[in-house]
């Protein structure tokens, strides 16, 4: 017998109405190769946590679709349970999870392999920035939730380019986690920032070019991509993820791709610094 007092949601996935993009000029639909999307970063959004942050990235220029939204909460440092072995350093635990409604294809409540890979990369990126020996016999939990994936992601799924979208998600996870750790007052050598660069075919199949902050739907194909976790003050990389096939004719493409990803990380670090400065100067 059906429950007449409850209004159930749709059984399948739903999408907001999409409008024809032809009304936008071509110059507003594409970004420059060295341009990154604007982002909004705010700390202290979850009062019950030791530290928290919220990150929102705009969609591609001239698009009516919404961008990516992530939130991060930090719990700790707190003492380890008595059953845990002694640790002279702080034990870091990271957890990345997509909300079930974050993407077009509804995700389960248990983490899949993609989310576990993102958690592993995030842990490596943050471990290089923490001053862990100041918090012995203690642990900290960093939980990142992807509230909304980019609506243009369904195009990446149709083209089989979901792996490229993961790098942008990882970059956002690193950035929002660094802001949340700073909000929690946990000692770090520097605020780690995420940056992404990709190698895409040039116009009319000319020489490939390197673009910052790639969006799969903006390009016909992505040849390779690099995501780095960068410490600007120390000029160090705590984590690097390089994927794809680079032409063997140019041996400097690896170096250029990494250099451009670092350049994107420097721009993201300025957003973190501005958000933390605003939080300190606020009421």
Short mmCIF file of C-alpha atoms in Angstrom, two decimals:
data_model
loop_
_atom_site.label_atom_id
_atom_site.label_comp_id
_atom_site.label_asym_id
_atom_site.label_seq_id
_atom_site.Cartn_x
_atom_site.Cartn_y
_atom_site.Cartn_z
CA UNK A 1 0.00 0.00 0.00
CA UNK A 2 1.45 3.37 -1.03
CA UNK A 3 2.23 6.03 1.54
CA UNK A 4 -0.12 8.88 0.61
CA UNK A 5 1.33 11.28 3.20
CA UNK A 6 4.83 11.40 1.71
CA UNK A 7 5.86 13.00 -1.57
CA UNK A 8 8.69 10.96 -3.01
CA UNK A 9 11.28 12.45 -5.29
CA UNK A 10 11.81 11.30 -8.85
CA UNK A 11 13.22 7.82 -9.26
CA UNK A 12 15.78 8.82 -11.88
CA UNK A 13 18.31 11.60 -12.13
CA UNK A 14 17.12 15.12 -12.87
CA UNK A 15 18.77 18.17 -14.40
CA UNK A 16 17.87 21.86 -14.31
CA UNK A 17 16.64 23.43 -17.57
CA UNK A 18 19.45 24.23 -19.98
CA UNK A 19 19.24 27.09 -22.43
CA UNK A 20 20.71 27.49 -25.85
CA UNK A 21 24.27 28.77 -25.61
CA UNK A 22 24.15 30.40 -29.04
CA UNK A 23 22.86 33.58 -27.43
CA UNK A 24 26.29 34.08 -25.85
CA UNK A 25 29.09 35.43 -28.05
CA UNK A 26 31.87 33.01 -28.87
CA UNK A 27 34.47 35.09 -27.04
CA UNK A 28 32.50 34.64 -23.80
CA UNK A 29 32.23 30.87 -24.09
CA UNK A 30 35.97 30.22 -24.10
CA UNK A 31 38.61 31.32 -21.64
CA UNK A 32 42.15 32.32 -22.36
CA UNK A 33 44.76 29.59 -22.12
CA UNK A 34 46.32 31.21 -19.04
CA UNK A 35 43.00 32.08 -17.38
CA UNK A 36 41.46 30.37 -14.36
CA UNK A 37 37.87 30.42 -13.27
CA UNK A 38 36.86 32.75 -10.41
CA UNK A 39 36.31 31.05 -7.08
CA UNK A 40 34.62 31.93 -3.81
CA UNK A 41 36.19 30.74 -0.55
CA UNK A 42 34.85 31.30 2.96
CA UNK A 43 35.96 29.84 6.28
CA UNK A 44 34.03 29.20 9.48
CA UNK A 45 30.86 27.92 7.85
CA UNK A 46 30.38 25.00 10.30
CA UNK A 47 30.50 26.24 13.92
CA UNK A 48 30.42 22.74 15.44
CA UNK A 49 33.72 21.74 13.74
CA UNK A 50 37.21 22.82 14.78
CA UNK A 51 37.65 24.39 11.35
CA UNK A 52 35.62 24.54 8.17
CA UNK A 53 35.60 26.10 4.73
CA UNK A 54 33.36 26.37 1.69
CA UNK A 55 34.60 26.61 -1.90
CA UNK A 56 32.59 27.46 -4.98
CA UNK A 57 33.98 27.64 -8.50
CA UNK A 58 32.24 29.40 -11.34
CA UNK A 59 31.19 27.54 -14.44
CA UNK A 60 32.87 28.24 -17.76
CA UNK A 61 32.42 31.76 -19.08
CA UNK A 62 29.11 32.51 -20.74
CA UNK A 63 27.47 29.33 -19.47
CA UNK A 64 24.17 29.09 -17.62
CA UNK A 65 25.31 25.93 -15.84
CA UNK A 66 26.52 26.10 -12.25
CA UNK A 67 30.04 25.28 -11.18
CA UNK A 68 31.55 23.06 -8.51
CA UNK A 69 30.79 23.40 -4.80
CA UNK A 70 32.76 21.77 -1.98
CA UNK A 71 32.72 21.98 1.78
CA UNK A 72 35.33 20.78 4.27
CA UNK A 73 35.22 20.23 8.03
CA UNK A 74 38.20 19.56 10.29
CA UNK A 75 37.74 17.74 13.60
CA UNK A 76 40.66 17.82 15.99
CA UNK A 77 43.38 17.67 17.02
CA UNK A 78 42.02 15.27 19.61
CA UNK A 79 43.57 12.48 21.63
CA UNK A 80 43.77 9.04 20.11
CA UNK A 81 41.83 6.18 21.70
CA UNK A 82 43.67 4.15 24.30
CA UNK A 83 43.63 1.11 22.05
CA UNK A 84 45.61 2.98 19.35
CA UNK A 85 49.41 2.53 19.31
CA UNK A 86 51.63 5.38 20.43
CA UNK A 87 52.40 7.92 17.70
CA UNK A 88 54.97 10.71 18.11
CA UNK A 89 53.23 12.59 15.29
CA UNK A 90 49.70 13.67 14.60
CA UNK A 91 47.67 11.01 12.76
CA UNK A 92 45.97 12.49 9.69
CA UNK A 93 42.78 10.98 8.31
CA UNK A 94 41.16 12.28 5.10
CA UNK A 95 37.75 11.45 3.72
CA UNK A 96 36.40 12.64 0.35
CA UNK A 97 32.79 11.86 -0.54
CA UNK A 98 30.42 12.97 -3.28
CA UNK A 99 26.95 13.82 -2.08
CA UNK A 100 24.39 11.45 -3.65
CA UNK A 101 22.85 14.38 -5.54
CA UNK A 102 26.16 15.97 -6.59
CA UNK A 103 26.29 14.52 -10.10
CA UNK A 104 23.92 13.49 -12.84
CA UNK A 105 24.34 9.80 -12.08
CA UNK A 106 23.27 9.38 -8.47
CA UNK A 107 26.09 8.06 -6.28
CA UNK A 108 25.82 5.55 -3.47
CA UNK A 109 26.32 6.23 0.21
CA UNK A 110 29.46 4.07 0.36
CA UNK A 111 32.70 5.39 -1.09
CA UNK A 112 33.75 3.98 -4.45
CA UNK A 113 37.26 3.62 -5.87
CA UNK A 114 37.24 7.17 -7.27
CA UNK A 115 36.55 8.70 -3.88
CA UNK A 116 39.16 6.52 -2.19
CA UNK A 117 41.77 7.65 -4.73
CA UNK A 118 40.89 11.28 -4.09
CA UNK A 119 41.21 10.71 -0.34
CA UNK A 120 44.64 9.14 -0.78
CA UNK A 121 45.91 12.03 -2.93
CA UNK A 122 44.49 14.56 -0.48
CA UNK A 123 46.20 12.90 2.48
CA UNK A 124 49.56 12.98 0.68
CA UNK A 125 49.09 16.65 -0.22
CA UNK A 126 48.20 17.74 3.32
CA UNK A 127 50.78 15.59 5.11
CA UNK A 128 53.62 17.55 3.53
CA UNK A 129 52.22 20.84 4.88
CA UNK A 130 51.38 19.87 8.46
CA UNK A 131 53.84 20.26 11.33
CA UNK A 132 52.82 16.90 12.75
CA UNK A 133 55.42 16.61 15.52
CA UNK A 134 53.73 19.43 17.47
CA UNK A 135 50.71 17.24 18.11
CA UNK A 136 51.90 13.84 19.44
CA UNK A 137 49.39 11.18 20.46
CA UNK A 138 46.61 13.04 18.65
CA UNK A 139 44.64 12.77 15.45
CA UNK A 140 42.78 15.04 13.07
CA UNK A 141 40.00 14.20 10.60
CA UNK A 142 39.60 16.15 7.36
CA UNK A 143 36.25 15.51 5.67
CA UNK A 144 35.55 16.98 2.22
CA UNK A 145 32.10 16.73 0.68
CA UNK A 146 31.44 17.51 -2.97
CA UNK A 147 28.06 19.17 -2.71
CA UNK A 148 27.66 19.78 -6.41
CA UNK A 149 29.69 18.62 -9.34
CA UNK A 150 29.89 20.67 -12.47
CA UNK A 151 26.74 20.33 -14.54
CA UNK A 152 28.91 20.14 -17.64
CA UNK A 153 30.19 16.84 -16.23
CA UNK A 154 27.54 14.86 -18.12
CA UNK A 155 29.40 15.76 -21.30
CA UNK A 156 32.57 14.30 -19.84
CA UNK A 157 30.70 11.11 -18.98
CA UNK A 158 29.38 10.78 -22.52
CA UNK A 159 32.88 11.27 -23.94
CA UNK A 160 34.56 9.01 -21.39
CA UNK A 161 36.57 11.90 -19.87
CA UNK A 162 35.50 11.55 -16.26
CA UNK A 163 39.11 10.99 -15.16
CA UNK A 164 40.06 14.50 -16.31
CA UNK A 165 37.29 15.97 -14.18
CA UNK A 166 38.75 14.23 -11.12
CA UNK A 167 41.82 16.44 -11.27
CA UNK A 168 39.77 19.60 -10.95
CA UNK A 169 37.91 18.02 -8.03
CA UNK A 170 41.21 17.09 -6.36
CA UNK A 171 42.52 20.63 -6.80
CA UNK A 172 39.40 22.01 -5.15
CA UNK A 173 39.66 19.48 -2.31
CA UNK A 174 43.25 20.52 -1.60
CA UNK A 175 42.37 24.21 -1.58
CA UNK A 176 39.30 23.95 0.64
CA UNK A 177 41.08 21.56 3.05
CA UNK A 178 44.02 23.97 3.41
CA UNK A 179 41.64 26.81 4.31
CA UNK A 180 39.80 24.61 6.82
CA UNK A 181 43.07 23.55 8.50
CA UNK A 182 44.07 27.19 8.85
CA UNK A 183 40.64 27.98 10.30
CA UNK A 184 41.14 25.18 12.85
CA UNK A 185 44.43 26.71 13.98
CA UNK A 186 46.53 23.66 13.10
CA UNK A 187 50.19 24.49 12.55
CA UNK A 188 51.32 24.22 8.93
CA UNK A 189 54.49 25.27 7.16
CA UNK A 190 52.35 27.00 4.54
CA UNK A 191 48.85 26.95 3.07
CA UNK A 192 48.96 24.29 0.37
CA UNK A 193 47.12 25.19 -2.83
CA UNK A 194 45.91 23.02 -5.70
CA UNK A 195 46.56 23.80 -9.34
CA UNK A 196 45.68 22.03 -12.59
CA UNK A 197 47.05 22.37 -16.12
CA UNK A 198 46.25 20.35 -19.22
CA UNK A 199 47.67 19.81 -22.69
CA UNK A 200 45.03 20.17 -25.41
CA UNK A 201 45.22 20.18 -29.23
CA UNK A 202 45.77 23.55 -30.83
CA UNK A 203 43.48 25.31 -33.26
CA UNK A 204 43.12 23.44 -36.57
CA UNK A 205 45.20 20.54 -35.16
CA UNK A 206 48.26 22.71 -34.75
CA UNK A 207 50.86 22.41 -32.01
CA UNK A 208 49.30 21.41 -28.65
CA UNK A 209 48.92 24.17 -26.09
CA UNK A 210 48.88 24.13 -22.28
CA UNK A 211 45.79 25.58 -20.57
CA UNK A 212 45.09 26.28 -16.91
CA UNK A 213 42.09 25.01 -14.95
CA UNK A 214 40.77 22.82 -17.79
CA UNK A 215 37.09 22.00 -18.25
CA UNK A 216 36.51 18.88 -20.43
CA UNK A 217 33.57 20.42 -22.30
CA UNK A 218 35.65 23.39 -23.44
CA UNK A 219 38.06 21.24 -25.45
CA UNK A 220 37.65 18.59 -28.12
CA UNK A 221 40.21 16.39 -26.44
CA UNK A 222 42.64 16.43 -23.52
CA UNK A 223 46.01 14.83 -24.20
CA UNK A 224 47.50 15.05 -20.70
CA UNK A 225 46.86 16.81 -17.41
CA UNK A 226 48.78 17.56 -14.23
CA UNK A 227 47.49 18.38 -10.75
CA UNK A 228 49.89 19.63 -8.09
CA UNK A 229 49.67 20.56 -4.42
CA UNK A 230 52.02 23.51 -4.08
CA UNK A 231 53.54 25.40 -1.15
CA UNK A 232 54.37 28.87 -2.54
CA UNK A 233 56.39 30.16 0.42
CA UNK A 234 58.68 27.13 0.42
CA UNK A 235 58.52 26.50 -3.34
CA UNK A 236 57.76 22.81 -2.77
CA UNK A 237 55.35 20.29 -4.24
CA UNK A 238 53.73 17.93 -1.75
CA UNK A 239 51.75 15.90 -4.27
CA UNK A 240 51.73 15.61 -8.06
CA UNK A 241 49.38 13.64 -10.29
CA UNK A 242 50.36 13.45 -13.97
CA UNK A 243 48.18 11.55 -16.40
CA UNK A 244 47.99 11.18 -20.16
CA UNK A 245 50.26 10.76 -23.16
CA UNK A 246 52.68 13.52 -24.09
CA UNK A 247 54.32 13.71 -27.52
CA UNK A 248 57.85 12.34 -27.46
CA UNK A 249 59.04 14.92 -29.98
CA UNK A 250 59.14 17.68 -27.36
CA UNK A 251 60.89 16.68 -24.16
CA UNK A 252 60.13 19.98 -22.43
CA UNK A 253 56.37 19.43 -22.37
CA UNK A 254 56.57 17.61 -19.03
CA UNK A 255 58.39 20.54 -17.48
CA UNK A 256 56.06 23.09 -19.03
CA UNK A 257 52.94 21.22 -17.93
CA UNK A 258 54.15 21.04 -14.32
CA UNK A 259 55.25 24.68 -14.40
CA UNK A 260 51.82 25.83 -15.59
CA UNK A 261 50.10 23.75 -12.90
CA UNK A 262 52.31 25.46 -10.31
CA UNK A 263 51.33 28.82 -11.79
CA UNK A 264 47.66 27.90 -11.31
CA UNK A 265 48.42 26.89 -7.71
CA UNK A 266 49.94 30.31 -7.03
CA UNK A 267 46.74 31.97 -8.17
CA UNK A 268 44.69 29.71 -5.91
CA UNK A 269 46.98 30.49 -2.97
CA UNK A 270 46.16 34.19 -3.34
CA UNK A 271 42.47 33.34 -2.94
CA UNK A 272 43.24 31.39 0.26
CA UNK A 273 45.26 34.28 1.66
CA UNK A 274 42.51 36.77 0.86
CA UNK A 275 39.87 34.59 2.51
CA UNK A 276 41.92 34.11 5.68
CA UNK A 277 42.74 37.83 5.86
CA UNK A 278 39.04 38.64 5.53
CA UNK A 279 38.21 36.18 8.32
CA UNK A 280 40.81 37.75 10.63
CA UNK A 281 39.67 41.29 9.95
CA UNK A 282 36.00 40.48 10.34
CA UNK A 283 33.88 41.21 13.44
#
